[in-house]
mmCIF file of C-alpha atoms in Angstrom:
data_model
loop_
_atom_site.group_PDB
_atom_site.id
_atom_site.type_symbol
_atom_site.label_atom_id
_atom_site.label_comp_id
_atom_site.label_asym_id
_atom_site.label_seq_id
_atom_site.Cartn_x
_atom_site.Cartn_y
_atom_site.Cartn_z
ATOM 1 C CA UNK A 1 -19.711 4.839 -46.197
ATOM 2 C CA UNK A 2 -16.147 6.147 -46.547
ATOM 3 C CA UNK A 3 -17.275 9.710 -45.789
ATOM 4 C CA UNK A 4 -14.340 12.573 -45.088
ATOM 5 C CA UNK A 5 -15.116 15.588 -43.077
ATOM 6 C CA UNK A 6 -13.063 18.908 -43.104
ATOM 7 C CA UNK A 7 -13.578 21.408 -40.263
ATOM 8 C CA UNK A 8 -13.869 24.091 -40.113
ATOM 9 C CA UNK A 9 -15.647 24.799 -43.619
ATOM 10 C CA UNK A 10 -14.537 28.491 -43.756
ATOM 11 C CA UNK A 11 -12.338 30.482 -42.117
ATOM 12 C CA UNK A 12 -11.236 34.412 -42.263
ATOM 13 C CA UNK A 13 -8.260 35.407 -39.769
ATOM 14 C CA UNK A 14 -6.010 38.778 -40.039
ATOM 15 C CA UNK A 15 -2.137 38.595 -41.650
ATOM 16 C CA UNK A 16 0.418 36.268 -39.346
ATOM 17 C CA UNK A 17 -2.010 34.379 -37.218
ATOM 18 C CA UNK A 18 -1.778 30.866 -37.683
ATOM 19 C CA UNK A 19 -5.130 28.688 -38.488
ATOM 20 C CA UNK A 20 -5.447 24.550 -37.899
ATOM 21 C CA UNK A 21 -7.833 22.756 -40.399
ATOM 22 C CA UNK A 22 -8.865 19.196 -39.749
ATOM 23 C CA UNK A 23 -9.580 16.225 -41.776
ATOM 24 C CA UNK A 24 -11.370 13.156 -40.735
ATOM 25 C CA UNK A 25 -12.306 9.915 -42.127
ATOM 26 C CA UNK A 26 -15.513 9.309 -40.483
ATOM 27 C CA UNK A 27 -16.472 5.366 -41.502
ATOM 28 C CA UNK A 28 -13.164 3.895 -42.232
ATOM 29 C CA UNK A 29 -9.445 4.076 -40.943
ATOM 30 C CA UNK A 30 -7.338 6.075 -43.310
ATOM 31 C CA UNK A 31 -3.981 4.694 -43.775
ATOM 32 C CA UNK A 32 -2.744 8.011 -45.969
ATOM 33 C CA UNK A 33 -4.579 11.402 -46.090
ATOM 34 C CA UNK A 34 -3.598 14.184 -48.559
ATOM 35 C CA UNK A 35 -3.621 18.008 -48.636
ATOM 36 C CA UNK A 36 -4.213 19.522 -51.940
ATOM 37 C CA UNK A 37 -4.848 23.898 -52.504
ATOM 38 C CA UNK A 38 -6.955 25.162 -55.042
ATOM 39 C CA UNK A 39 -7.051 28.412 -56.333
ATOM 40 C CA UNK A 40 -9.974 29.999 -57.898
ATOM 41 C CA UNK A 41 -10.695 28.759 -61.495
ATOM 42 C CA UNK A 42 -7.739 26.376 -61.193
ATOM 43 C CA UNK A 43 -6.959 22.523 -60.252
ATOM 44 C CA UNK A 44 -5.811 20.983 -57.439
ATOM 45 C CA UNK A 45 -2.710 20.898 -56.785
ATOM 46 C CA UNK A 46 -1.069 18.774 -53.669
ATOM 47 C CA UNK A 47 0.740 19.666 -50.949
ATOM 48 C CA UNK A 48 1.474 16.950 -49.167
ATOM 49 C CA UNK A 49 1.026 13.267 -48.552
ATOM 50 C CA UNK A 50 0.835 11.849 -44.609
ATOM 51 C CA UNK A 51 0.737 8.564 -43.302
ATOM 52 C CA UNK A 52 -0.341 8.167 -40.322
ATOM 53 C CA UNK A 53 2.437 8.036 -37.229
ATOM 54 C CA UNK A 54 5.029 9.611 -39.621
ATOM 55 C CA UNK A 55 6.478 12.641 -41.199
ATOM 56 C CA UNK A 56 4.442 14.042 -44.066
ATOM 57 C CA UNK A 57 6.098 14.214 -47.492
ATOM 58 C CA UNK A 58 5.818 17.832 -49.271
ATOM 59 C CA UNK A 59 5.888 18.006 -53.025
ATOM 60 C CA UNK A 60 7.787 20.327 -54.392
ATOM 61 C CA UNK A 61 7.897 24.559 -53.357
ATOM 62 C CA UNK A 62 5.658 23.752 -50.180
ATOM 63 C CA UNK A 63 7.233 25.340 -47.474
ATOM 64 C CA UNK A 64 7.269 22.559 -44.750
ATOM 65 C CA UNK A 65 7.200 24.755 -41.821
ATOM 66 C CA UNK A 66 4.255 27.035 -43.310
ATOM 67 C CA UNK A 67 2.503 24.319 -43.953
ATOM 68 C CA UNK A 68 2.469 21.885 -40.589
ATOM 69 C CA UNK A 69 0.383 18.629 -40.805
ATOM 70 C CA UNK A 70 -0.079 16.409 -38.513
ATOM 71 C CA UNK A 71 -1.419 12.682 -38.611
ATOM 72 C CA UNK A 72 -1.695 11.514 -35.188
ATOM 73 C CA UNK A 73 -4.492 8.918 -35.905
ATOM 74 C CA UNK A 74 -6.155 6.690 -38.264
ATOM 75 C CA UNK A 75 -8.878 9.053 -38.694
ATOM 76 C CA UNK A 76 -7.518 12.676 -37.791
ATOM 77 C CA UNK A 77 -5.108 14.548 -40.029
ATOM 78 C CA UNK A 78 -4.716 18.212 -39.358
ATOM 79 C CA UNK A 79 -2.920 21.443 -41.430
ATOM 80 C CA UNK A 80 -1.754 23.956 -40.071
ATOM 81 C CA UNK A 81 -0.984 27.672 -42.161
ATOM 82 C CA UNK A 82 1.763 29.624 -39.654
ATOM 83 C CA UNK A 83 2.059 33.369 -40.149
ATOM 84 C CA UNK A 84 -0.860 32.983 -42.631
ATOM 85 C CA UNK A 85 -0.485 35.858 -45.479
ATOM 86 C CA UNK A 86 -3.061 37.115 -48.243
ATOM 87 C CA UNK A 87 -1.431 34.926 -51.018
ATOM 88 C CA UNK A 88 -2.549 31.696 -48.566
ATOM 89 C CA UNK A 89 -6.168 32.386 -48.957
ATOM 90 C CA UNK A 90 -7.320 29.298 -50.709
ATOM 91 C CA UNK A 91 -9.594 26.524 -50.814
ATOM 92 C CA UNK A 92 -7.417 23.554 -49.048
ATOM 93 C CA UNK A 93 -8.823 20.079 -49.266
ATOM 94 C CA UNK A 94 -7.704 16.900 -48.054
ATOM 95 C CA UNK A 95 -8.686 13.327 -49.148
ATOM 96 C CA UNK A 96 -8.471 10.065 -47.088
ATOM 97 C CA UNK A 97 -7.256 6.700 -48.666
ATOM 98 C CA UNK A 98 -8.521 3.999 -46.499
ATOM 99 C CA UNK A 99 -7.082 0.366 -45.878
ATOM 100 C CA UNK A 100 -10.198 -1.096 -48.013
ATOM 101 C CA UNK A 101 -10.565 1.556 -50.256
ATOM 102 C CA UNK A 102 -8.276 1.618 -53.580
ATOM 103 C CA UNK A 103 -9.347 5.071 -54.105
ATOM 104 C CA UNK A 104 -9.151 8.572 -52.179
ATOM 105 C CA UNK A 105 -12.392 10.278 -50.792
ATOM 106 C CA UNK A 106 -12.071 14.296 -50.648
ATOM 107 C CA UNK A 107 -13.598 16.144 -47.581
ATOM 108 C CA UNK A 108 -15.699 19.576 -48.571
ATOM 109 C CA UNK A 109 -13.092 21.462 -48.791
ATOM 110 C CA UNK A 110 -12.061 24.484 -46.155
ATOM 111 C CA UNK A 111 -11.950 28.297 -47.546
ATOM 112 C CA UNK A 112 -9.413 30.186 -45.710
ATOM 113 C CA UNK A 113 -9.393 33.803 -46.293
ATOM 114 C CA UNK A 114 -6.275 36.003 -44.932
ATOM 115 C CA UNK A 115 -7.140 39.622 -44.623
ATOM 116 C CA UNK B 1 4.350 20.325 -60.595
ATOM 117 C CA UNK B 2 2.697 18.133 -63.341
ATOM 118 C CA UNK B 3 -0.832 18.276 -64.839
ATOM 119 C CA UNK B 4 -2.676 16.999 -67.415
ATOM 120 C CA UNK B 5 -3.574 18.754 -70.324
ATOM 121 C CA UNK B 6 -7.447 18.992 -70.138
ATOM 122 C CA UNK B 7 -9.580 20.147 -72.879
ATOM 123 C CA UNK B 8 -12.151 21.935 -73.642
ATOM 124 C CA UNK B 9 -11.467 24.831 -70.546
ATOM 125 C CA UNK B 10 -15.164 25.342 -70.836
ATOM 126 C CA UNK B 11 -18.800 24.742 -72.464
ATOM 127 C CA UNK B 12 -21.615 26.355 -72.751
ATOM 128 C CA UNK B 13 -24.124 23.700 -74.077
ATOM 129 C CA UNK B 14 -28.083 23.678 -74.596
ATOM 130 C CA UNK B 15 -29.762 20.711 -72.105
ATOM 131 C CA UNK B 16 -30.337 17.814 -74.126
ATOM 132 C CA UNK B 17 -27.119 18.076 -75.986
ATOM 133 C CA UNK B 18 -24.286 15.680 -75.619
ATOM 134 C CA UNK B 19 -20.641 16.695 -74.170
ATOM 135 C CA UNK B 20 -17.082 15.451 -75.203
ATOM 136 C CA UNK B 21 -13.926 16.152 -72.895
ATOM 137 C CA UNK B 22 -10.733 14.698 -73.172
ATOM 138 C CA UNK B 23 -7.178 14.997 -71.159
ATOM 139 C CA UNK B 24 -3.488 14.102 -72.944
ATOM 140 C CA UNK B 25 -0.052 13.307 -71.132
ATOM 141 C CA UNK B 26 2.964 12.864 -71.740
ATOM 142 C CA UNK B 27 3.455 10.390 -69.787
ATOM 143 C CA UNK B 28 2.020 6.425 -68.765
ATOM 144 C CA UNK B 29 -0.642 6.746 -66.042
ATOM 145 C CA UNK B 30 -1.868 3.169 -64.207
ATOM 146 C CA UNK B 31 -5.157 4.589 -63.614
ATOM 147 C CA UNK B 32 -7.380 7.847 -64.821
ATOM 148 C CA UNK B 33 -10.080 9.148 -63.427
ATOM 149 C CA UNK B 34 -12.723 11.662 -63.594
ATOM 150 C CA UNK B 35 -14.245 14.293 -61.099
ATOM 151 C CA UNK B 36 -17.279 16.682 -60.828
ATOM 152 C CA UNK B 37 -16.645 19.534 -58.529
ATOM 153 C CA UNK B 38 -19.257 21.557 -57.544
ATOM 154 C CA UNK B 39 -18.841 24.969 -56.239
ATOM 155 C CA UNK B 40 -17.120 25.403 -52.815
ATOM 156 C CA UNK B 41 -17.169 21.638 -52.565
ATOM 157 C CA UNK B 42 -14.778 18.559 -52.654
ATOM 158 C CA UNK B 43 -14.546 16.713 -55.943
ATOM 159 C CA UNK B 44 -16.382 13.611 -56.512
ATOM 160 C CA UNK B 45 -15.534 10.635 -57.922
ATOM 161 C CA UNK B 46 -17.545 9.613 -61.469
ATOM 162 C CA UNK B 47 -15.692 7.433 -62.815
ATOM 163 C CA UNK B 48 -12.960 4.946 -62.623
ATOM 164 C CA UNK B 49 -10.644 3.625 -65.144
ATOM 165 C CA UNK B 50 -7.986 0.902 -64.356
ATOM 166 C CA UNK B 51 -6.914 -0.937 -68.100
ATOM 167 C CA UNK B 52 -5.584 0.592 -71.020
ATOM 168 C CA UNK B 53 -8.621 0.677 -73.582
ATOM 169 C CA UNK B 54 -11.411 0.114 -70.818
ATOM 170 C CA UNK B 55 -14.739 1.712 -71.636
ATOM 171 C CA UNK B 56 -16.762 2.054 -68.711
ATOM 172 C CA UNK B 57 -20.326 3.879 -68.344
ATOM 173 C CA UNK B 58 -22.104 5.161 -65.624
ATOM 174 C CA UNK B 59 -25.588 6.420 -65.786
ATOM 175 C CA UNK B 60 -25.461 9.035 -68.737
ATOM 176 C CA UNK B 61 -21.960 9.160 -68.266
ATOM 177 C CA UNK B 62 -19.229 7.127 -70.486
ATOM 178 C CA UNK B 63 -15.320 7.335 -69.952
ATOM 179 C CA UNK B 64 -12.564 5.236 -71.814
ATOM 180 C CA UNK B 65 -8.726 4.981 -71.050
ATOM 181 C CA UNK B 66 -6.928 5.267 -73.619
ATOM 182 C CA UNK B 67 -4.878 2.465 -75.748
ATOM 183 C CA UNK B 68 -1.581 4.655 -75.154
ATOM 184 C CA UNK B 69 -2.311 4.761 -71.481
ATOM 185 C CA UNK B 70 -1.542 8.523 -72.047
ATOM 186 C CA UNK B 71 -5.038 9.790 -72.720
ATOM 187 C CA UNK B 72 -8.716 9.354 -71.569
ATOM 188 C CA UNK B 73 -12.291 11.371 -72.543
ATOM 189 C CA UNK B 74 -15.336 11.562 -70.828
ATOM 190 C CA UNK B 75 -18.736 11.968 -72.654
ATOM 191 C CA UNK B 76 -21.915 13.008 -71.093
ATOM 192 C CA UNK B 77 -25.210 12.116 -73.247
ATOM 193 C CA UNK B 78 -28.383 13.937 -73.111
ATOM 194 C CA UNK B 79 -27.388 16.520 -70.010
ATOM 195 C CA UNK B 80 -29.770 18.280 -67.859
ATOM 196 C CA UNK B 81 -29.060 21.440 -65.680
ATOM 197 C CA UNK B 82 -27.668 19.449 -62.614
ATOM 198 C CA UNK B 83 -24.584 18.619 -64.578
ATOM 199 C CA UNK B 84 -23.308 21.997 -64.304
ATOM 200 C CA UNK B 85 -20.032 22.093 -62.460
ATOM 201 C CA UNK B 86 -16.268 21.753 -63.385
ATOM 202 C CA UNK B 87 -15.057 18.738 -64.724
ATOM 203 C CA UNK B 88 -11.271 16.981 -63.703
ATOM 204 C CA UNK B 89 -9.674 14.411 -64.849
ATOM 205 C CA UNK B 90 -6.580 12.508 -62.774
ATOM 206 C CA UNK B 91 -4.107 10.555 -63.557
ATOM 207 C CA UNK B 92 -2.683 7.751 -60.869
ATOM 208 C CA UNK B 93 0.754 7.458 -60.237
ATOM 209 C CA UNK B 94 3.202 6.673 -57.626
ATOM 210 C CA UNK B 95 0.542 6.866 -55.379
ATOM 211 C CA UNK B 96 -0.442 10.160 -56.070
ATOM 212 C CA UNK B 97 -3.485 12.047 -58.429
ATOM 213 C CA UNK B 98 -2.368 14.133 -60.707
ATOM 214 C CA UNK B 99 -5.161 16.436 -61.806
ATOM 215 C CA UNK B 100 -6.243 18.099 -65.311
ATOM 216 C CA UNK B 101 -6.737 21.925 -65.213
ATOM 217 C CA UNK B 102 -10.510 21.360 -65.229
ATOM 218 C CA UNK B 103 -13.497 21.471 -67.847
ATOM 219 C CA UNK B 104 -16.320 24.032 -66.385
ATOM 220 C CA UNK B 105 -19.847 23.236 -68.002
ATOM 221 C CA UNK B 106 -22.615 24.772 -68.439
ATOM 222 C CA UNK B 107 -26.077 23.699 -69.241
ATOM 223 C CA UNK B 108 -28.808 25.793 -70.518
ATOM 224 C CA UNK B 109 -32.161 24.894 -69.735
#
């Protein structure tokens, strides 16, 4: 159980399109999901925190409206990168905290590359 | 933002032998944890620490939280070629992980 999904897995689009990356919890109802970018050879930092039927909290020097989520259901959150540029090419992952779960489960991870 | 100071960045280690990693804060964390991440993959969970001076083991692998509840390490005895892959710690707060800057191992057979 408590498996998390990320779709799609990789992703290359040209300079100012915009590109939607899903999470799901597949097994269990995720209460809070989380966004986190990781640069080559570094850690993960995070982005943002969403609950489910509200606004998503952005830590600080993420760009709200860049960065759109979206957590319409108990098992779906989505990002979305507007106007994606070169430095956004990343590996974004999100993790799922679940109402039996104390602890988050990360999806595979999504490589978006911005030509 | 904040991270944990993680330590060693990297080994290079012959299979058999045994690995030490450690990560310092400055401040309190309620919980620490550690990660593998493989490459172009999500991390995975290893190993779970919720008390201040818990020692907990899983398989080869043992992890303590510190007394200070600002440190933790993470030992890996006798390791084999499929432990290659980079190594995080986190730190729980505030209902947010806080992540180390990563420990990347290798293992030569």
């Amino acid at each position: 159980g408590a498996v998390v999904s990320q779709h799609p897995s990789w992703v290359i689009c040209k300079s100012g399109t915009s590109v939607k990356i899903e999470c799901r919890s597949l097994d269990f109802q995720a209460t809070t999901m989380f966004w986190y970018r990781q640069f080559p050879k570094q850690s993960l930092m995070l982005m943002a925190t969403s609950n489910e039927g509200s606004k998503a909290t952005y830590e600080q020097g993420v760009e709200k409206d860049k960065f759109l989520i979206n957590h319409a259901s108990l098992t779906l959150s989505t990002l979305t990168v507007t106007s994606a540029h070169p430095e956004d090419s990343s590996f974004y992952i999100c993790s799922a905290l679940g109402l039996d779960y104390n602890e988050q489960f990360f999806g595979p991870g999504t490589r978006l590359t911005v030509l | 933002g904040q991270q944990l100071n993680q330590s060693p960045q990297s080994m290079f280690i012959q299979e058999g032998e045994d690995v030490s990693m450690n990560c310092t804060s400055s401040s309190i964390f309620n919980t620490w944890l550690w990660y593998k991440q493989d490459p172009g993959e999500g991390p995975v969970l290893l190993i779970a620490l919720y008390k201040a001076g818990e020692l907990t083991s899983n398989g080869r692998l043992t992890a303590q939280f510190g007394i200070t509840r600002k440190d933790s390490f993470l030992n890996i005895s006798a390791s084999i070629p499929s432990d290659v892959g980079i190594y995080f710690c986190a730190g729980h707060r505030g209902g947010k992980l806080i992540f180390g800057q990563g420990t990347e191992l290798s293992v030569k057979p």
